């Protein structure tokens, strides 16, 4: 077996081992990704208002260790905790749920010239032909 084949085999073994194997693992992985995204946004907001983990822990009436567990993903944030943090940070949250493979529109998707013989309403109400 060549060195490249060994690398490819190792990469496949690692990838297969890390890939969620069933629906439960897929859901847990997705929840973890959402959690980490939320925590990242919270950290960014905390930095903007110069708030430390200790400050947040005191305001939430929890231990700094609990905040650290949220930051590392050892504990997943729940909606009540998220609402409390958002309130403490005097912020709001917005959520978007989109299709996974949503088609992306580009300017090339639209005609660059107006269609022929279209009636455009203006002061004179004239027909304009391109």
Coordinates of N, CA and C in Angstrom, one line a residue:
X1 N 0.9 -1.2 0.0 CA 0.0 0.0 0.0 C 0.9 1.2 0.0
X2 N 0.6 2.2 -0.9 CA 1.4 3.4 -1.0 C 1.1 4.3 0.1
X3 N 2.0 5.3 0.4 CA 1.7 6.3 1.5 C 0.4 7.1 1.2
X4 N 0.2 7.4 0.0 CA -1.1 8.1 -0.3 C -2.3 7.3 0.0
X5 N -2.2 6.0 -0.4 CA -3.4 5.1 -0.1 C -3.6 4.9 1.4
X6 N -2.5 4.9 2.2 CA -2.6 4.8 3.6 C -3.2 6.1 4.2
X7 N -2.8 7.3 3.7 CA -3.5 8.5 4.1 C -4.9 8.5 3.8
X8 N -5.3 8.1 2.6 CA -6.7 8.1 2.2 C -7.5 7.1 3.0
X9 N -7.0 6.0 3.3 CA -7.6 5.0 4.2 C -7.8 5.6 5.6
X10 N -6.8 6.2 6.1 CA -6.9 6.8 7.5 C -7.9 7.9 7.5
X11 N -7.9 8.7 6.5 CA -8.9 9.8 6.4 C -10.3 9.3 6.3
X12 N -10.5 8.2 5.6 CA -11.8 7.6 5.5 C -12.2 7.0 6.8
X13 N -11.3 6.3 7.5 CA -11.6 5.7 8.8 C -12.0 6.8 9.8
X14 N -11.3 7.9 9.9 CA -11.5 9.0 10.8 C -12.8 9.7 10.4
X15 N -13.1 9.9 9.2 CA -14.3 10.6 8.7 C -15.5 9.7 9.1
X16 N -15.4 8.4 8.8 CA -16.5 7.5 9.1 C -16.8 7.5 10.6
X17 N -15.7 7.5 11.4 CA -15.9 7.4 12.9 C -16.5 8.7 13.4
X18 N -16.2 9.9 12.8 CA -16.7 11.1 13.3 C -18.1 11.4 12.7
X19 N -18.5 10.9 11.6 CA -19.8 11.1 11.0 C -20.9 10.5 11.9
X20 N -22.0 11.3 12.1 CA -23.1 10.7 12.9 C -23.6 9.4 12.3
X21 N -23.8 8.4 13.1 CA -24.1 7.1 12.6 C -25.6 6.8 12.5
X22 N -26.4 7.6 13.3 CA -27.9 7.4 13.3 C -28.6 8.7 13.5
X23 N -29.9 8.7 13.5 CA -30.7 9.9 13.6 C -30.4 10.6 15.0
X24 N -30.3 9.9 16.0 CA -30.0 10.5 17.3 C -28.7 11.2 17.3
X25 N -27.7 10.6 16.8 CA -26.4 11.3 16.7 C -26.5 12.5 15.8
X26 N -27.2 12.5 14.7 CA -27.4 13.6 13.8 C -28.0 14.8 14.6
X27 N -29.1 14.5 15.3 CA -29.8 15.5 16.1 C -28.9 16.1 17.2
X28 N -28.1 15.3 17.9 CA -27.2 15.7 18.9 C -26.1 16.6 18.3
X29 N -25.6 16.2 17.1 CA -24.6 17.0 16.4 C -25.2 18.4 16.0
X30 N -26.4 18.4 15.4 CA -27.0 19.6 15.0 C -27.3 20.5 16.2
X31 N -27.7 20.0 17.3 CA -28.0 20.8 18.6 C -26.7 21.4 19.1
X32 N -25.6 20.6 19.0 CA -24.3 21.1 19.4 C -23.8 22.3 18.5
X33 N -24.1 22.2 17.2 CA -23.7 23.3 16.3 C -24.5 24.5 16.6
X34 N -25.8 24.4 16.8 CA -26.7 25.5 17.1 C -26.2 26.2 18.4
X35 N -25.9 25.3 19.4 CA -25.4 25.8 20.7 C -24.1 26.6 20.6
X36 N -23.2 26.1 19.8 CA -21.9 26.8 19.6 C -22.1 28.1 18.9
X37 N -23.0 28.2 17.9 CA -23.3 29.4 17.2 C -23.9 30.4 18.2
X38 N -24.8 30.0 19.0 CA -25.4 30.9 20.0 C -24.4 31.4 21.0
X39 N -23.5 30.5 21.5 CA -22.5 31.0 22.5 C -21.5 31.9 21.8
X40 N -21.2 31.7 20.6 CA -20.3 32.6 19.9 C -20.9 34.0 19.8
X41 N -22.1 34.1 19.4 CA -22.8 35.4 19.3 C -22.9 36.0 20.7
X42 N -23.2 35.3 21.8 CA -23.2 35.8 23.1 C -21.9 36.4 23.5
X43 N -20.8 35.6 23.2 CA -19.4 36.1 23.5 C -19.1 37.4 22.8
X44 N -19.5 37.4 21.5 CA -19.3 38.7 20.8 C -20.0 39.9 21.4
X45 N -21.2 39.6 21.8 CA -22.0 40.7 22.4 C -21.4 41.1 23.8
X46 N -21.0 40.1 24.6 CA -20.3 40.4 25.9 C -19.1 41.2 25.7
X47 N -18.3 40.9 24.7 CA -17.1 41.6 24.4 C -17.4 43.1 24.0
X48 N -18.5 43.2 23.3 CA -18.9 44.6 22.9 C -19.3 45.5 24.0
X49 N -19.9 44.8 25.1 CA -20.3 45.6 26.3 C -19.3 45.4 27.4
X50 N -18.2 44.8 27.1 CA -17.1 44.6 28.1 C -17.6 43.9 29.4
X51 N -18.3 42.7 29.1 CA -18.8 41.9 30.2 C -18.0 40.6 30.3
X52 N -17.6 40.2 31.5 CA -16.8 39.0 31.6 C -17.7 37.8 32.0
X53 N -17.2 36.6 31.9 CA -18.0 35.4 32.3 C -18.4 35.5 33.7
X54 N -17.5 36.1 34.6 CA -17.8 36.2 36.0 C -19.0 37.2 36.2
X55 N -18.9 38.3 35.4 CA -20.1 39.3 35.5 C -21.4 38.6 35.1
X56 N -21.3 37.9 34.0 CA -22.6 37.2 33.5 C -23.1 36.2 34.6
X57 N -22.1 35.4 35.2 CA -22.5 34.4 36.2 C -23.2 35.1 37.3
X58 N -22.6 36.2 37.8 CA -23.3 36.9 38.9 C -24.7 37.4 38.6
X59 N -24.8 38.0 37.4 CA -26.1 38.5 37.0 C -27.1 37.4 36.8
X60 N -26.7 36.2 36.4 CA -27.6 35.0 36.2 C -27.8 34.3 37.5
X61 N -27.0 34.6 38.5 CA -27.1 33.9 39.8 C -26.7 32.4 39.6
X62 N -25.6 32.2 38.8 CA -25.1 30.8 38.6 C -23.6 30.9 38.9
X63 N -22.9 29.8 38.9 CA -21.4 29.8 39.1 C -20.7 30.1 37.8
X64 N -19.5 30.6 38.0 CA -18.6 30.8 36.8 C -18.4 29.5 36.1
X65 N -18.3 28.4 36.9 CA -18.1 27.1 36.3 C -19.2 26.7 35.4
X66 N -20.5 27.1 35.8 CA -21.6 26.8 34.9 C -21.5 27.5 33.6
X67 N -21.1 28.8 33.6 CA -20.9 29.5 32.4 C -19.8 28.9 31.6
X68 N -18.7 28.4 32.2 CA -17.6 27.7 31.5 C -18.2 26.5 30.8
X69 N -19.1 25.7 31.5 CA -19.6 24.5 30.9 C -20.5 24.9 29.7
X70 N -21.2 26.0 29.7 CA -21.9 26.4 28.5 C -21.0 26.8 27.4
X71 N -19.9 27.5 27.7 CA -18.9 27.9 26.7 C -18.2 26.7 26.0
X72 N -18.0 25.7 26.8 CA -17.3 24.5 26.2 C -18.2 23.5 25.6
X73 N -19.5 23.7 25.8 CA -20.5 22.7 25.3 C -20.7 21.5 26.1
X74 N -20.1 21.5 27.4 CA -20.4 20.4 28.3 C -21.9 20.4 28.7
X75 N -22.5 21.6 28.7 CA -23.9 21.8 29.0 C -24.5 22.6 27.8
X76 N -25.6 22.2 27.3 CA -26.3 23.0 26.3 C -27.2 24.0 26.9
X77 N -27.2 25.2 26.3 CA -28.0 26.3 26.8 C -29.5 26.0 26.6
X78 N -30.3 26.3 27.5 CA -31.8 26.1 27.3 C -32.4 27.5 27.0
X79 N -33.6 27.5 26.5 CA -34.3 28.7 26.1 C -34.4 29.7 27.2
X80 N -34.7 29.3 28.4 CA -34.8 30.2 29.6 C -33.5 30.9 29.8
X81 N -32.4 30.1 29.8 CA -31.1 30.7 30.0 C -30.7 31.7 28.9
X82 N -31.1 31.3 27.7 CA -30.8 32.2 26.6 C -31.6 33.5 26.7
X83 N -32.9 33.4 27.1 CA -33.7 34.6 27.3 C -33.1 35.4 28.4
X84 N -32.6 34.8 29.5 CA -32.0 35.6 30.6 C -30.8 36.3 30.1
X85 N -29.9 35.6 29.4 CA -28.7 36.2 28.9 C -29.0 37.4 27.9
X86 N -30.0 37.2 27.0 CA -30.3 38.2 26.1 C -30.8 39.5 26.9
X87 N -31.6 39.2 27.9 CA -32.1 40.3 28.7 C -31.0 41.0 29.5
X88 N -30.1 40.3 30.0 CA -28.9 40.9 30.7 C -28.1 41.7 29.8
X89 N -27.9 41.2 28.6 CA -27.1 41.9 27.6 C -27.9 43.1 26.9
X90 N -29.1 43.3 27.3 CA -29.9 44.3 26.8 C -29.9 44.2 25.2
X91 N -30.2 43.0 24.8 CA -30.2 42.7 23.3 C -31.5 42.0 22.9
X92 N -31.5 41.7 21.6 CA -32.6 40.9 21.1 C -32.0 39.8 20.3
X93 N -32.8 38.8 19.9 CA -32.3 37.7 19.1 C -33.3 37.6 17.9
X94 N -32.7 37.2 16.8 CA -33.5 36.9 15.6 C -33.1 35.5 15.1
X95 N -34.1 34.8 14.6 CA -33.8 33.5 14.1 C -34.3 33.3 12.7
X96 N -33.6 32.7 11.9 CA -34.0 32.4 10.5 C -33.9 30.9 10.3
X97 N -34.9 30.3 9.8 CA -34.9 28.9 9.4 C -35.1 28.9 7.9
X98 N -34.2 28.3 7.2 CA -34.2 28.3 5.8 C -34.0 26.8 5.3
X99 N -34.4 26.6 4.0 CA -34.1 25.3 3.4 C -32.6 25.1 3.3
X100 N -32.2 23.9 3.4 CA -30.8 23.6 3.4 C -30.2 24.0 2.0
X101 N -30.8 23.5 1.0 CA -30.2 23.7 -0.4 C -31.0 24.8 -1.1
X102 N -31.2 25.9 -0.4 CA -32.0 27.0 -1.0 C -31.3 27.5 -2.2
X103 N -31.9 27.6 -3.4 CA -31.3 28.1 -4.6 C -30.9 29.6 -4.4
X104 N -29.7 29.9 -4.8 CA -29.2 31.2 -4.6 C -29.5 32.0 -5.9
X105 N -30.0 33.2 -5.8 CA -30.3 34.0 -6.9 C -29.1 34.9 -7.2
X106 N -28.8 35.2 -8.4 CA -27.8 36.1 -8.8 C -28.3 37.1 -9.8
X107 N -27.6 38.1 -10.0 CA -28.1 39.1 -11.0 C -28.2 38.5 -12.4
X108 N -27.5 37.4 -12.6 CA -27.6 36.7 -13.9 C -29.0 36.1 -14.1
X109 N -29.7 35.9 -13.0 CA -31.0 35.2 -13.0 C -32.1 36.1 -13.5
X110 N -31.8 37.4 -13.6 CA -32.8 38.4 -14.0 C -32.4 38.9 -15.4
X111 N -33.5 39.2 -16.2 CA -33.2 39.8 -17.5 C -32.5 41.2 -17.3
X112 N -31.6 41.5 -18.1 CA -30.9 42.8 -18.0 C -31.6 43.9 -18.7
X113 N -32.4 43.6 -19.7 CA -33.2 44.6 -20.4 C -34.7 44.4 -20.2
X114 N -35.4 45.5 -20.2 CA -36.9 45.3 -20.0 C -37.5 44.5 -21.1
X115 N -38.6 43.8 -20.8 CA -39.2 43.0 -21.8 C -39.8 44.0 -22.9
X116 N -40.0 43.5 -24.1 CA -40.5 44.3 -25.2 C -42.0 44.5 -25.0
X117 N -42.5 45.7 -25.4 CA -43.9 46.0 -25.5 C -44.6 46.0 -24.1
X118 N -43.9 46.5 -23.1 CA -44.5 46.6 -21.7 C -44.9 48.0 -21.5
X119 N -46.1 48.1 -20.9 CA -46.6 49.4 -20.6 C -46.1 49.9 -19.3
X120 N -45.2 50.8 -19.2 CA -44.7 51.4 -18.0 C -45.5 52.7 -17.7
X121 N -46.1 52.7 -16.5 CA -46.9 53.9 -16.2 C -46.0 55.1 -15.8
X122 N -46.1 56.2 -16.6 CA -45.4 57.4 -16.2 C -46.4 58.5 -16.4
X123 N -46.0 59.7 -16.4 CA -46.9 60.9 -16.5 C -47.6 60.8 -17.8
X124 N -47.0 60.3 -18.9 CA -47.6 60.3 -20.2 C -48.3 59.0 -20.5
X125 N -48.1 58.0 -19.7 CA -48.7 56.6 -19.9 C -48.4 56.1 -21.3
X126 N -47.2 56.2 -21.8 CA -46.8 55.7 -23.1 C -46.3 54.3 -23.1
X127 N -46.5 53.6 -24.2 CA -45.9 52.3 -24.4 C -44.5 52.4 -24.7
X128 N -43.6 51.7 -24.1 CA -42.2 51.7 -24.4 C -41.8 50.4 -24.9
X129 N -41.2 50.4 -26.1 CA -40.8 49.1 -26.7 C -39.2 49.2 -26.6
X130 N -38.7 48.1 -26.2 CA -37.2 48.0 -26.1 C -36.6 47.6 -27.4

